[in-house]
């Protein structure tokens, strides 16, 4: 390992460690009241309903709100409806064995661990050049985990770690030419947690004309649907769709980071902003189709195409928030490997391509 590479790895590790330490200190200072009012608390309350045999009331906002208020001091005002699939309540059910505060702590740490595992899987499967020191890979893992989106992801107790793991597993399986299982993991990871973020990825799959992956994705989605039926019954589907519509009206568009949020930030609320946001989403979905078509049968293009489709899929979603950008962390890992391969094994790391990618990640 050259002096330049060693210096770069040490600097990357130090910066990542400092950021992660800051995130964890802020997370440790979350107040007991805030613990019971994080985004995770909505899943915790939903899991309690399922545990108590009230799965049919999963999307009954009055029942959910009443149960939520029981865990908060008298007079607390909160507006945090359950808007994720029934499977997210199922995933949260083991955590109902503890009090809300402890459950939040355990859940957020588990999600952080899943995100870290996803980045490790992506970096291990990625096409690093021969002779590249393993310290560079671990530096990439650290930088991916320390991305700025991890801060809000951790503090809010978000569920994106599950989707990130499904994404990373799908990439690793594609690298091994196991497209069917890749599609299964990709669809299951998103369908069980945040399906609205994966519309562009579905377009990407179809455009690739990799029918094994499409069939696997159909099975993954069907598995999530079956789990939802077992958790909350047939009424859950109508309730989930209604909750998504409610979320669009309940969440200010300017707080989102997709095309809808950008349009609302520029033009304010109104028909013009809505039309511009919709047009932007359609363009992003078209971009996913182009990336899928151009990567079909070309393994060398997998990293850039899948990362691009992921980014465009997030942009196209009308309800993508800053913490959802942690899903880009595994993609950063595999793209950094491809960039290092383009620079060549003989070049000191980071080379020109890897340096540009690192600059973009820091800027993000």
Coordinates of C-alpha atoms in Angstrom, one line a residue:
X1 CA 0.0 0.0 0.0
X2 CA 1.5 3.3 -1.1
X3 CA 1.9 6.3 1.3
X4 CA -0.8 8.2 -0.6
X5 CA -3.3 5.2 -0.3
X6 CA -2.4 4.8 3.4
X7 CA -3.0 8.5 4.1
X8 CA -6.3 8.5 2.2
X9 CA -7.5 5.4 4.1
X10 CA -6.5 6.9 7.5
X11 CA -8.2 10.2 6.7
X12 CA -11.4 8.4 5.5
X13 CA -11.5 6.3 8.6
X14 CA -10.9 9.2 10.9
X15 CA -13.6 11.3 9.3
X16 CA -16.1 8.5 9.3
X17 CA -15.4 7.7 13.0
X18 CA -15.8 11.3 13.9
X19 CA -19.2 11.6 12.1
X20 CA -20.5 8.3 13.5
X21 CA -19.4 9.3 17.0
X22 CA -21.4 12.6 16.6
X23 CA -24.4 10.7 15.4
X24 CA -24.3 8.3 18.3
X25 CA -23.8 11.1 20.9
X26 CA -26.9 12.9 19.5
X27 CA -28.8 9.6 19.5
X28 CA -27.9 9.0 23.1
X29 CA -29.3 12.4 24.1
X30 CA -32.8 11.7 22.6
X31 CA -35.2 12.4 25.5
X32 CA -37.6 9.8 26.9
X33 CA -40.5 11.9 25.5
X34 CA -38.9 12.0 22.1
X35 CA -38.2 8.2 22.2
X36 CA -42.0 7.7 22.3
X37 CA -42.6 10.1 19.5
X38 CA -40.1 9.0 16.9
X39 CA -41.1 7.5 13.5
X40 CA -40.5 4.1 15.0
X41 CA -43.1 4.7 17.7
X42 CA -45.9 4.4 15.0
X43 CA -44.6 0.9 14.1
X44 CA -44.3 0.1 17.8
X45 CA -48.0 1.0 18.4
X46 CA -49.0 -0.9 15.2
X47 CA -47.1 -3.9 16.4
X48 CA -48.9 -3.8 19.7
X49 CA -52.3 -3.8 17.9
X50 CA -51.2 -6.9 15.9
X51 CA -49.9 -8.6 19.0
X52 CA -53.2 -8.0 20.8
X53 CA -55.2 -9.5 17.9
X54 CA -56.4 -6.1 16.5
X55 CA -54.6 -6.3 13.2
X56 CA -57.8 -5.3 11.4
X57 CA -57.4 -1.9 13.1
X58 CA -53.9 -1.4 11.9
X59 CA -54.9 1.6 9.7
X60 CA -57.7 2.9 12.0
X61 CA -56.1 6.3 12.8
X62 CA -58.3 6.8 15.8
X63 CA -57.4 3.5 17.4
X64 CA -53.7 4.0 16.6
X65 CA -53.7 7.6 17.9
X66 CA -55.5 6.5 21.1
X67 CA -53.0 3.7 21.8
X68 CA -50.1 6.1 21.0
X69 CA -51.3 8.7 23.5
X70 CA -51.4 6.1 26.3
X71 CA -47.6 6.0 26.0
X72 CA -47.1 9.7 26.2
X73 CA -47.6 12.3 29.1
X74 CA -51.1 13.8 29.4
X75 CA -51.6 16.7 27.1
X76 CA -49.1 15.6 24.5
X77 CA -50.1 16.5 21.0
X78 CA -48.8 14.1 18.3
X79 CA -49.7 13.5 14.6
X80 CA -47.8 10.3 13.6
X81 CA -50.0 7.9 11.7
X82 CA -48.9 4.4 10.7
X83 CA -48.3 4.5 6.9
X84 CA -46.0 1.6 6.2
X85 CA -47.0 -2.0 5.1
X86 CA -48.4 -4.4 7.8
X87 CA -45.1 -6.3 7.5
X88 CA -43.3 -3.4 9.2
X89 CA -45.5 -3.9 12.2
X90 CA -44.7 -7.6 12.0
X91 CA -40.9 -6.8 12.1
X92 CA -41.4 -4.5 15.1
X93 CA -43.4 -7.0 17.1
X94 CA -40.5 -8.6 19.0
X95 CA -39.6 -5.1 20.3
X96 CA -43.0 -4.8 22.0
X97 CA -41.6 -7.1 24.7
X98 CA -39.8 -4.1 26.1
X99 CA -41.0 -0.6 27.0
X100 CA -41.2 2.0 24.2
X101 CA -37.9 3.7 25.1
X102 CA -35.9 0.5 25.2
X103 CA -37.6 -0.7 22.0
X104 CA -36.6 2.5 20.2
X105 CA -33.0 2.1 21.3
X106 CA -32.8 -1.6 20.3
X107 CA -34.6 -1.0 17.0
X108 CA -32.5 1.9 15.9
X109 CA -29.3 0.0 16.7
X110 CA -30.5 -3.0 14.8
X111 CA -31.4 -0.9 11.8
X112 CA -27.9 0.7 11.9
X113 CA -26.4 -2.8 12.0
X114 CA -28.5 -3.9 9.0
X115 CA -27.3 -0.8 7.1
X116 CA -23.7 -1.6 8.0
X117 CA -24.2 -5.2 6.9
X118 CA -25.7 -4.1 3.6
X119 CA -22.6 -1.9 2.9
X120 CA -20.2 -4.7 3.8
X121 CA -22.1 -7.2 1.5
X122 CA -22.0 -4.7 -1.4
X123 CA -18.3 -3.9 -0.9
X124 CA -17.4 -7.6 -0.7
X125 CA -19.3 -8.4 -3.9
X126 CA -18.0 -5.4 -5.8
X127 CA -15.4 -5.6 -8.5
X128 CA -12.3 -4.2 -6.7
X129 CA -9.1 -4.4 -8.8
X130 CA -6.7 -7.2 -7.9
X131 CA -4.1 -6.2 -5.4
X132 CA -6.3 -3.5 -3.8
X133 CA -5.6 -3.5 -0.1
X134 CA -8.5 -4.6 2.1
X135 CA -8.1 -1.4 4.1
X136 CA -9.5 0.5 1.2
X137 CA -12.7 -1.7 1.2
X138 CA -13.2 -1.1 4.9
X139 CA -12.6 2.6 4.4
X140 CA -15.4 2.5 1.8
X141 CA -17.7 0.8 4.3
X142 CA -16.9 3.4 7.0
X143 CA -17.6 6.3 4.6
X144 CA -20.8 4.8 3.4
X145 CA -22.1 4.2 6.9
X146 CA -21.1 7.7 8.0
X147 CA -23.2 9.4 5.2
X148 CA -25.2 12.4 6.4
X149 CA -28.5 10.6 5.9
X150 CA -27.5 8.1 8.6
X151 CA -27.9 10.9 11.2
X152 CA -31.7 11.3 10.8
X153 CA -32.1 7.6 10.0
X154 CA -30.7 6.8 13.4
X155 CA -32.4 9.5 15.4
X156 CA -35.9 8.7 13.9
X157 CA -35.6 4.9 14.2
X158 CA -36.3 4.4 10.5
X159 CA -36.7 1.1 8.8
X160 CA -34.6 1.7 5.7
X161 CA -32.0 -0.8 7.0
X162 CA -34.2 -3.7 5.8
X163 CA -34.5 -2.3 2.3
X164 CA -30.8 -1.6 2.2
X165 CA -30.0 -5.2 3.1
X166 CA -32.4 -6.4 0.3
X167 CA -30.7 -4.1 -2.2
X168 CA -27.2 -5.2 -1.3
X169 CA -28.1 -8.9 -1.3
X170 CA -29.7 -8.4 -4.8
X171 CA -26.5 -6.8 -6.1
X172 CA -24.3 -9.5 -4.7
X173 CA -26.6 -12.2 -6.2
X174 CA -26.5 -10.5 -9.6
X175 CA -22.8 -10.5 -9.4
X176 CA -23.0 -14.3 -9.0
X177 CA -25.5 -14.6 -11.9
X178 CA -28.3 -15.6 -9.6
X179 CA -30.8 -13.2 -11.1
X180 CA -33.9 -15.0 -9.7
X181 CA -32.8 -14.7 -6.1
X182 CA -31.6 -11.1 -6.8
X183 CA -35.1 -10.1 -7.9
X184 CA -36.6 -11.9 -4.9
X185 CA -34.4 -10.1 -2.3
X186 CA -34.8 -6.7 -4.0
X187 CA -38.6 -6.9 -4.1
X188 CA -39.0 -8.4 -0.6
X189 CA -36.7 -5.8 1.0
X190 CA -38.7 -2.9 -0.4
X191 CA -42.2 -4.4 -0.5
X192 CA -42.0 -5.3 3.2
X193 CA -41.0 -1.8 4.3
X194 CA -41.2 1.1 1.7
X195 CA -42.6 -0.1 -1.6
X196 CA -43.2 3.4 -2.9
X197 CA -39.4 4.0 -3.1
X198 CA -39.0 1.0 -5.5
X199 CA -41.2 1.9 -8.4
X200 CA -38.3 3.0 -10.5
X201 CA -36.4 -0.2 -9.6
X202 CA -39.4 -2.2 -10.9
X203 CA -39.2 -0.3 -14.2
X204 CA -35.5 -1.0 -14.3
X205 CA -36.1 -4.8 -13.8
X206 CA -38.6 -5.0 -16.6
X207 CA -36.5 -2.9 -19.0
X208 CA -33.5 -5.2 -18.4
X209 CA -35.6 -8.0 -19.8
X210 CA -34.1 -10.3 -17.3
X211 CA -37.1 -12.5 -16.8
X212 CA -35.5 -14.6 -14.0
X213 CA -35.1 -11.4 -12.0
X214 CA -38.7 -10.3 -12.8
X215 CA -40.1 -13.7 -11.7
X216 CA -38.0 -13.6 -8.5
X217 CA -39.3 -10.1 -7.8
X218 CA -42.9 -11.2 -8.3
X219 CA -42.3 -14.0 -5.8
X220 CA -40.7 -11.5 -3.3
X221 CA -43.6 -9.1 -3.6
X222 CA -46.1 -12.1 -3.2
X223 CA -44.2 -13.1 -0.1
X224 CA -44.6 -9.7 1.4
X225 CA -48.3 -9.6 0.4
X226 CA -48.9 -13.0 2.0
X227 CA -47.2 -11.9 5.2
X228 CA -49.4 -8.8 5.2
X229 CA -52.5 -10.9 4.8
X230 CA -51.5 -13.1 7.7
X231 CA -50.7 -10.0 9.9
X232 CA -53.7 -7.8 9.3
X233 CA -56.2 -9.5 6.9
X234 CA -57.5 -8.4 3.5
X235 CA -58.7 -5.0 4.9
X236 CA -55.0 -4.1 5.3
X237 CA -54.6 -3.4 1.6
X238 CA -57.3 -0.8 1.4
X239 CA -56.0 0.7 4.7
X240 CA -52.4 0.8 3.4
X241 CA -53.4 2.6 0.2
X242 CA -55.5 5.1 2.1
X243 CA -52.6 5.7 4.5
X244 CA -50.3 6.5 1.6
X245 CA -52.9 9.0 0.2
X246 CA -53.2 10.5 3.7
X247 CA -49.4 10.8 4.0
X248 CA -49.2 12.8 0.8
X249 CA -51.6 15.3 2.2
X250 CA -50.2 15.2 5.8
X251 CA -46.5 15.6 4.8
X252 CA -45.5 19.0 3.4
X253 CA -44.1 18.5 -0.1
X254 CA -41.3 20.9 0.7
X255 CA -40.0 18.5 3.3
X256 CA -39.4 15.8 0.7
X257 CA -36.3 15.5 -1.4
X258 CA -37.7 14.1 -4.7
X259 CA -39.0 16.0 -7.7
X260 CA -42.2 16.8 -5.9
X261 CA -40.2 18.4 -3.1
X262 CA -38.0 20.4 -5.4
X263 CA -41.0 21.7 -7.4
X264 CA -42.8 22.7 -4.2
X265 CA -39.6 24.4 -2.9
X266 CA -39.3 26.4 -6.1
X267 CA -43.0 27.2 -6.9
X268 CA -44.8 26.7 -3.6
X269 CA -48.0 24.7 -3.3
X270 CA -50.4 24.7 -6.2
X271 CA -51.2 23.0 -9.4
X272 CA -48.1 24.2 -11.2
X273 CA -45.8 22.6 -8.6
X274 CA -47.8 19.4 -8.6
X275 CA -47.6 19.2 -12.4
X276 CA -43.9 19.9 -12.5
X277 CA -43.2 17.3 -9.8
X278 CA -45.3 14.7 -11.6
X279 CA -43.4 15.5 -14.9
X280 CA -40.1 15.2 -13.1
X281 CA -41.1 11.8 -11.6
X282 CA -42.1 10.5 -15.1
X283 CA -38.8 11.6 -16.5
X284 CA -37.0 9.9 -13.7
X285 CA -38.9 6.6 -14.3
X286 CA -38.1 6.9 -18.0
X287 CA -34.4 7.2 -17.0
X288 CA -34.8 4.0 -15.0
X289 CA -36.1 2.3 -18.2
X290 CA -33.2 3.6 -20.2
X291 CA -30.6 2.4 -17.7
X292 CA -32.3 -1.0 -17.5
X293 CA -32.3 -1.4 -21.3
X294 CA -28.7 -0.3 -21.7
X295 CA -27.4 -2.6 -19.0
X296 CA -29.2 -5.8 -20.2
X297 CA -26.7 -8.5 -20.9
X298 CA -23.8 -6.2 -20.0
X299 CA -22.4 -7.1 -16.6
X300 CA -19.8 -4.4 -16.7
X301 CA -22.6 -1.8 -16.6
X302 CA -24.4 -3.3 -13.6
X303 CA -22.9 -1.0 -10.9
X304 CA -23.5 2.3 -12.6
X305 CA -26.9 1.2 -14.0
X306 CA -28.3 -0.2 -10.7
X307 CA -27.0 2.8 -8.7
X308 CA -28.5 5.2 -11.2
X309 CA -31.8 3.4 -11.2
X310 CA -31.9 3.5 -7.4
X311 CA -31.2 7.3 -7.3
X312 CA -33.9 8.0 -10.0
X313 CA -36.4 5.7 -8.2
X314 CA -35.9 7.7 -5.0
X315 CA -36.2 11.0 -6.9
X316 CA -39.4 9.8 -8.6
X317 CA -41.1 8.9 -5.3
X318 CA -43.5 11.6 -4.0
X319 CA -42.7 10.7 -0.4
X320 CA -39.0 10.4 -0.1
X321 CA -37.4 12.1 2.9
X322 CA -33.8 12.8 3.8
X323 CA -33.3 9.7 5.9
X324 CA -34.3 7.5 2.9
X325 CA -31.0 8.5 1.2
X326 CA -29.2 5.9 3.4
X327 CA -30.3 3.5 0.6
X328 CA -27.5 5.0 -1.5
X329 CA -24.8 3.8 0.9
X330 CA -24.5 0.3 -0.5
X331 CA -24.5 1.7 -4.1
X332 CA -21.7 4.1 -3.1
X333 CA -19.6 1.0 -2.0
X334 CA -20.0 -0.9 -5.3
X335 CA -19.6 2.2 -7.4
X336 CA -16.4 3.1 -5.6
X337 CA -15.1 -0.4 -6.4
X338 CA -15.9 0.0 -10.1
X339 CA -14.2 3.4 -10.1
X340 CA -11.1 2.0 -8.5
X341 CA -11.1 -0.8 -11.2
X342 CA -11.3 1.9 -13.8
X343 CA -8.4 3.7 -12.3
X344 CA -6.3 0.5 -12.3
X345 CA -4.7 -1.5 -9.6
X346 CA -1.3 0.1 -10.1
X347 CA -2.7 3.6 -9.3
X348 CA -2.6 5.0 -5.8
X349 CA -6.0 5.2 -4.3
X350 CA -8.0 7.3 -4.8
X351 CA -7.4 7.7 -8.5
X352 CA -9.2 10.1 -10.7
X353 CA -12.5 8.2 -11.0
X354 CA -12.6 7.2 -7.4
X355 CA -11.7 10.7 -6.3
X356 CA -14.6 12.2 -8.2
X357 CA -17.0 9.7 -6.7
X358 CA -15.7 10.5 -3.2
X359 CA -16.1 14.2 -3.8
X360 CA -19.7 13.6 -4.9
X361 CA -20.5 11.4 -1.8
X362 CA -19.1 14.1 0.5
X363 CA -21.1 16.7 -1.3
X364 CA -24.3 14.6 -0.9

